[in-house]
Amino acid sequence: MSMTATRVQHESAEPIELAEPEHALWRDSIRRRCGLDFSEGRRRFLSQRLRERMSLLGIESYGEYYRFVEHDFEGGREWQRLIELLLINETSFFRHPPSYEVLATYALPELMRERPGQQPGEDFIRMWSAGCSTGQEAYSMAMIFPRAAGAGQSWQTRIVGTDISERALAKARRGHYRKHELRGLPERFAGRHLAPAEGEPGVYKITDDVRAHVRFARFNLAGADDFYMPEQDVIFCQNVMIYFSLDSRREIFARLCRQLRRGGYLFLAPGESVGLQHPGATPVRVHDTMIHRRAE
Amino acid sequence: MIRNLKIWQKLALLAFAFSIPIAVLLYLLVAEKNIAINFAEKEKMGTVYHRPLRKLLEAVPQHARAAAGSEGASDSASRADAAIRELEGLDQQLRSELKTDEKFNALKDKWLELKSKEASAGPDVRRQLHADVVAGIRGLIAHVGDTSNLILDPDLDSYYVMDAELIKLPESQDLIAQTLQYGKEITARKALTPEEKTQLIVWLGLLRSNLDAVKAGMKLAIDNNASGSLKPLEGQVQNYAATTAAFLDLTDQRIANAPTIDLTPEEYEAAGVKALSASFGLWDEGTQSLDGLLQARIDGFNSRKFNTFIGVAGIGLVTLLLAWFIVRSITRPLAEVVSVANRLAKGDLSVEISATSTDETGQLMKSTGDVIAYLKETASVADQIAAGNLSVRVEPKSADDRFGTSFKNMLDSTLSLVQSRDERDELQKGFMTLLGEISDVANGDLTVEAEVRADATGAIADSFNFMIVQLREIINNVKETTQQVSTSATEIQTTTETLASGSEEQSEQITETSSAIEEMAVSIQQVSENAVLSATVADQARTNAKQGATAVQNNINAMQRIREQVQETAKRIKRLGERSQEIGEIVQLIDDLADRTSMLALNASIQAAMAGEAGRGFAVVAEEVERLADRSTNATKQISSLIKSIQSETNEAVAAMEDTTREVVEGSGLANEAGQALTEIEGVSDRLAELIQSISQASKQQARGSEALAKSMSVISGVTQQVASGSREAAVSVKGMVSLAETLRSSVVAFKLPETNGNGHHRNN
Ligand SMILES: C[S@@+](CC[C@H](N)C(=O)[O-])C[C@H]1O[C@@H](n2cnc3c(N)ncnc32)[C@H](O)[C@@H]1O
């Protein structure tokens, strides 16, 4: 408690907060580049993070720093450094347990049932963790998959995790987590799929049997460039769009729906689908959890 | 080996040894100058490379301002082309030094792309293409500044000129050009949108701060310029400041903050171009001055390098001469002494030597002379003894005169000579043994013990053994202490490492916690947004419900009307029935009349048959028949009118029926509407339910988030405690180490003062 109090005090003692018209410049530029929404409610956070970079670079005004980033001489590196500060990488294993429950007991069985007469090469389910942060979401999907595939079946899965944060991706690829980062991970999974890392006490690493199914790549969900990847059977995009403006949310929602294979499922976090509709996808309620299904 | 060298060789070696540091010093001095010269030469390369870039920076925005395809455009394009060609030539020469090839090629490609696309591009694309090229030019300017050392310029005056040339002026030129192009479009339209106003104000602010920075930097440069060569720049700076300020004021007062825009594009462009050309003028003048400053610096370093050479060579020459003289003054007398000594060694006492100087060699010569005199004297005494004169007296020259003393002793103790030789041999043997025993100690072996014998070496061996014991104790002490110290040090190291990893973990935890808090804040924000949305949805539901109610009411009304209509129809049909009855009666009557008429006609025909002359009766019948005929005509008329009225009534009834059907259709439509409205209400309430659900779920998530928060906090406090206890441990370890160090120090004190120890030992004995 005392910590928050001193923090507030500290901030109120700080100099010049980002004001108009620079705030509008920054807000629009960031929204254009990556969809993040820094309107009034997050202005303070934005100014704090901008100042962090500015003091390192010795730049004094927000306008000057804006021009510095816009005219970036290093091929976008400063922009990447800044965005790393603006992103929130909060995540955990099985973050919203009901979603995984629905995945294992409803979505995956349905998908497998609807695809009879598996051709060789057809017997795997593609899943995508969009905005995967440090990888826990993608690994959770990989861990729960065998429960739906059942023993002795030939079903396989390919999981890809994407994020805009290079730092988070590096950690995801490494697959090393400290003890407290394992919160939410059920005991039975922890025992089976995590092993103490050699030479690093208190650190655990994802075992190869899980890691073999998961790949990570950088991808800007709000970017203009198209991302080549096959249509997905399951997409998880949780707690990513809360940071976006409604307009960007609509665009990305449509993009995700298009990326779904016919009959595939999209999982958003609770409350995130408010105000979102797409003609190709119908909302389905399973055990009190809303998911979206791409029409056949 | 050195011992066998001649004196002059030794001295030459000495001189050589001294000349090495001097040579190194000289080398360093010259190398330092060379580095400074190379540095400045490279800076000059940068200014050379900048010149065509500056032409490009002038031509490209001009090209952007000129309408596509106009004469101005082709003129500026050809100038830009020329600048690019010039750059290409320079780039060939300088790319390995300045590492420009990649950026230059990118810039060239951008320019070619602009030229190929601009004819077909819209104004926005065209503007973007130009902005890309300008960004490329400025990027290259900055890059060349970095790679040519300009950015590291060591002198205050040239640094500030460089700063303006490299950063401030290109920035101002870019900004002025952008503002000008923007403002020109606005003045042509004579209208300003709020976004344009914001953009202009941002640019004006940036330009003002840039202008202030240029003025301040130039003033610093001129004030700190010792040679005064920057004085001419002052006028250019003033011109630049005045035109730019005028341009800024014009933009501010006549466009950005003007109630109405009455400035013509031509006027505005003239002001902008004036500011731009002043800026470029200042740039050109500045580049020239910068080159001048750099050249002056290079010249200065070159002349200092030359002076260093001359100075060092002169000093070297003088030193050589001096060395030669000194060598000569030493070797000459020595050579003489050596030849004398050689003859002396052969026993030749007839040599003569006298001092030629008062220095050490002179003294040597004099002493040699004294030795010769002494030897001559002793030789003459020995000659006398040999001649049998034992009465001669030999007195030593001093207490140190071994030769004299020995000579005397030889004389004194010829008889006891054999005995004393035996004793001496014994002693020598004892010392040799002792020495053998002791010499191991020098190699660090403290296990040895000297044998204590009865002779003179006994006392020495005894005290030597005592010393060894003491030494052993001290060394043991030191060894042990060192061991302990190293253990303590390791302990401290481990503790410190724990401490460090603990605080690292702590800072990571704090970062994660603040992330969690931020995400919670965003998620709460979303919940409130969702709540706002749900309020709108609820509103919509209410409106829909209202519409439904109205529709239902309308429906009921319509049904009511249908009932009324149906009643009316029933009445009309009833009346129709009544009328038909009337018609029946009338038809009856007509039937009746027809009957009677036929009867009368029958009667008339009978009467006519009976009495032909009595025609009167026929006349009556005829009358009667006429009357009947009248009445039947009337009846027929009545019937036809009745039929008409029936027809109209029937029509009315049909119309009423039609109305009814229409109303019914309308009614069912309304009922449908009502049904739809109700379904919509249902759907809306479904969504409402989902919203409410989502809100509750999100708050659950929030609760979980705060739980995690609390947990993180407890981890933090745990780590802090760990840190605290770790530092306590460290403190204890350090204390232990301090006392150990004290012990060590006292041992070493004992070791370092052997005299006190030795004295103590003697006293103890
Ligand atoms: C709060 S984390 C959610 C992680 C994970 N999905 C979960 O629910 O636990 C949001 C992630 O979205 C990523 N992100 C934000 N904007 C993005 C964009 N435009 N494209 C891709 N990823 C983005 C961030 O880097 C961050 O790692």
Coordinates of C-alpha atoms in Angstrom, one line a residue, chain A residues 24 33 38 42 48 55 70 73 90 114 142 169 180 194 207 220 248 262 269 290:
Chain A
A24 CA -2.6 13.6 -30.4
R33 CA 1.6 1.5 -36.3
F38 CA -3.4 5.7 -25.8
R42 CA -3.6 5.9 -20.8
Q48 CA 6.0 8.0 -18.4
S55 CA 16.0 10.8 -20.7
E70 CA 9.4 9.3 -37.3
F73 CA 17.7 6.6 -39.0
E90 CA 1.2 -9.9 -18.5
E114 CA -16.2 -33.3 -38.3
A142 CA 0.1 -27.8 -26.4
L169 CA 9.3 -13.8 -28.1
H180 CA 6.4 -17.8 -9.6
L194 CA 8.6 -29.0 -16.9
T207 CA 10.4 -30.2 -22.0
N220 CA 2.1 -7.2 -35.9
S248 CA -8.7 -1.5 -34.5
R262 CA -14.3 -23.4 -42.0
A269 CA -11.2 -13.4 -23.3
M290 CA -18.5 -17.4 -25.5

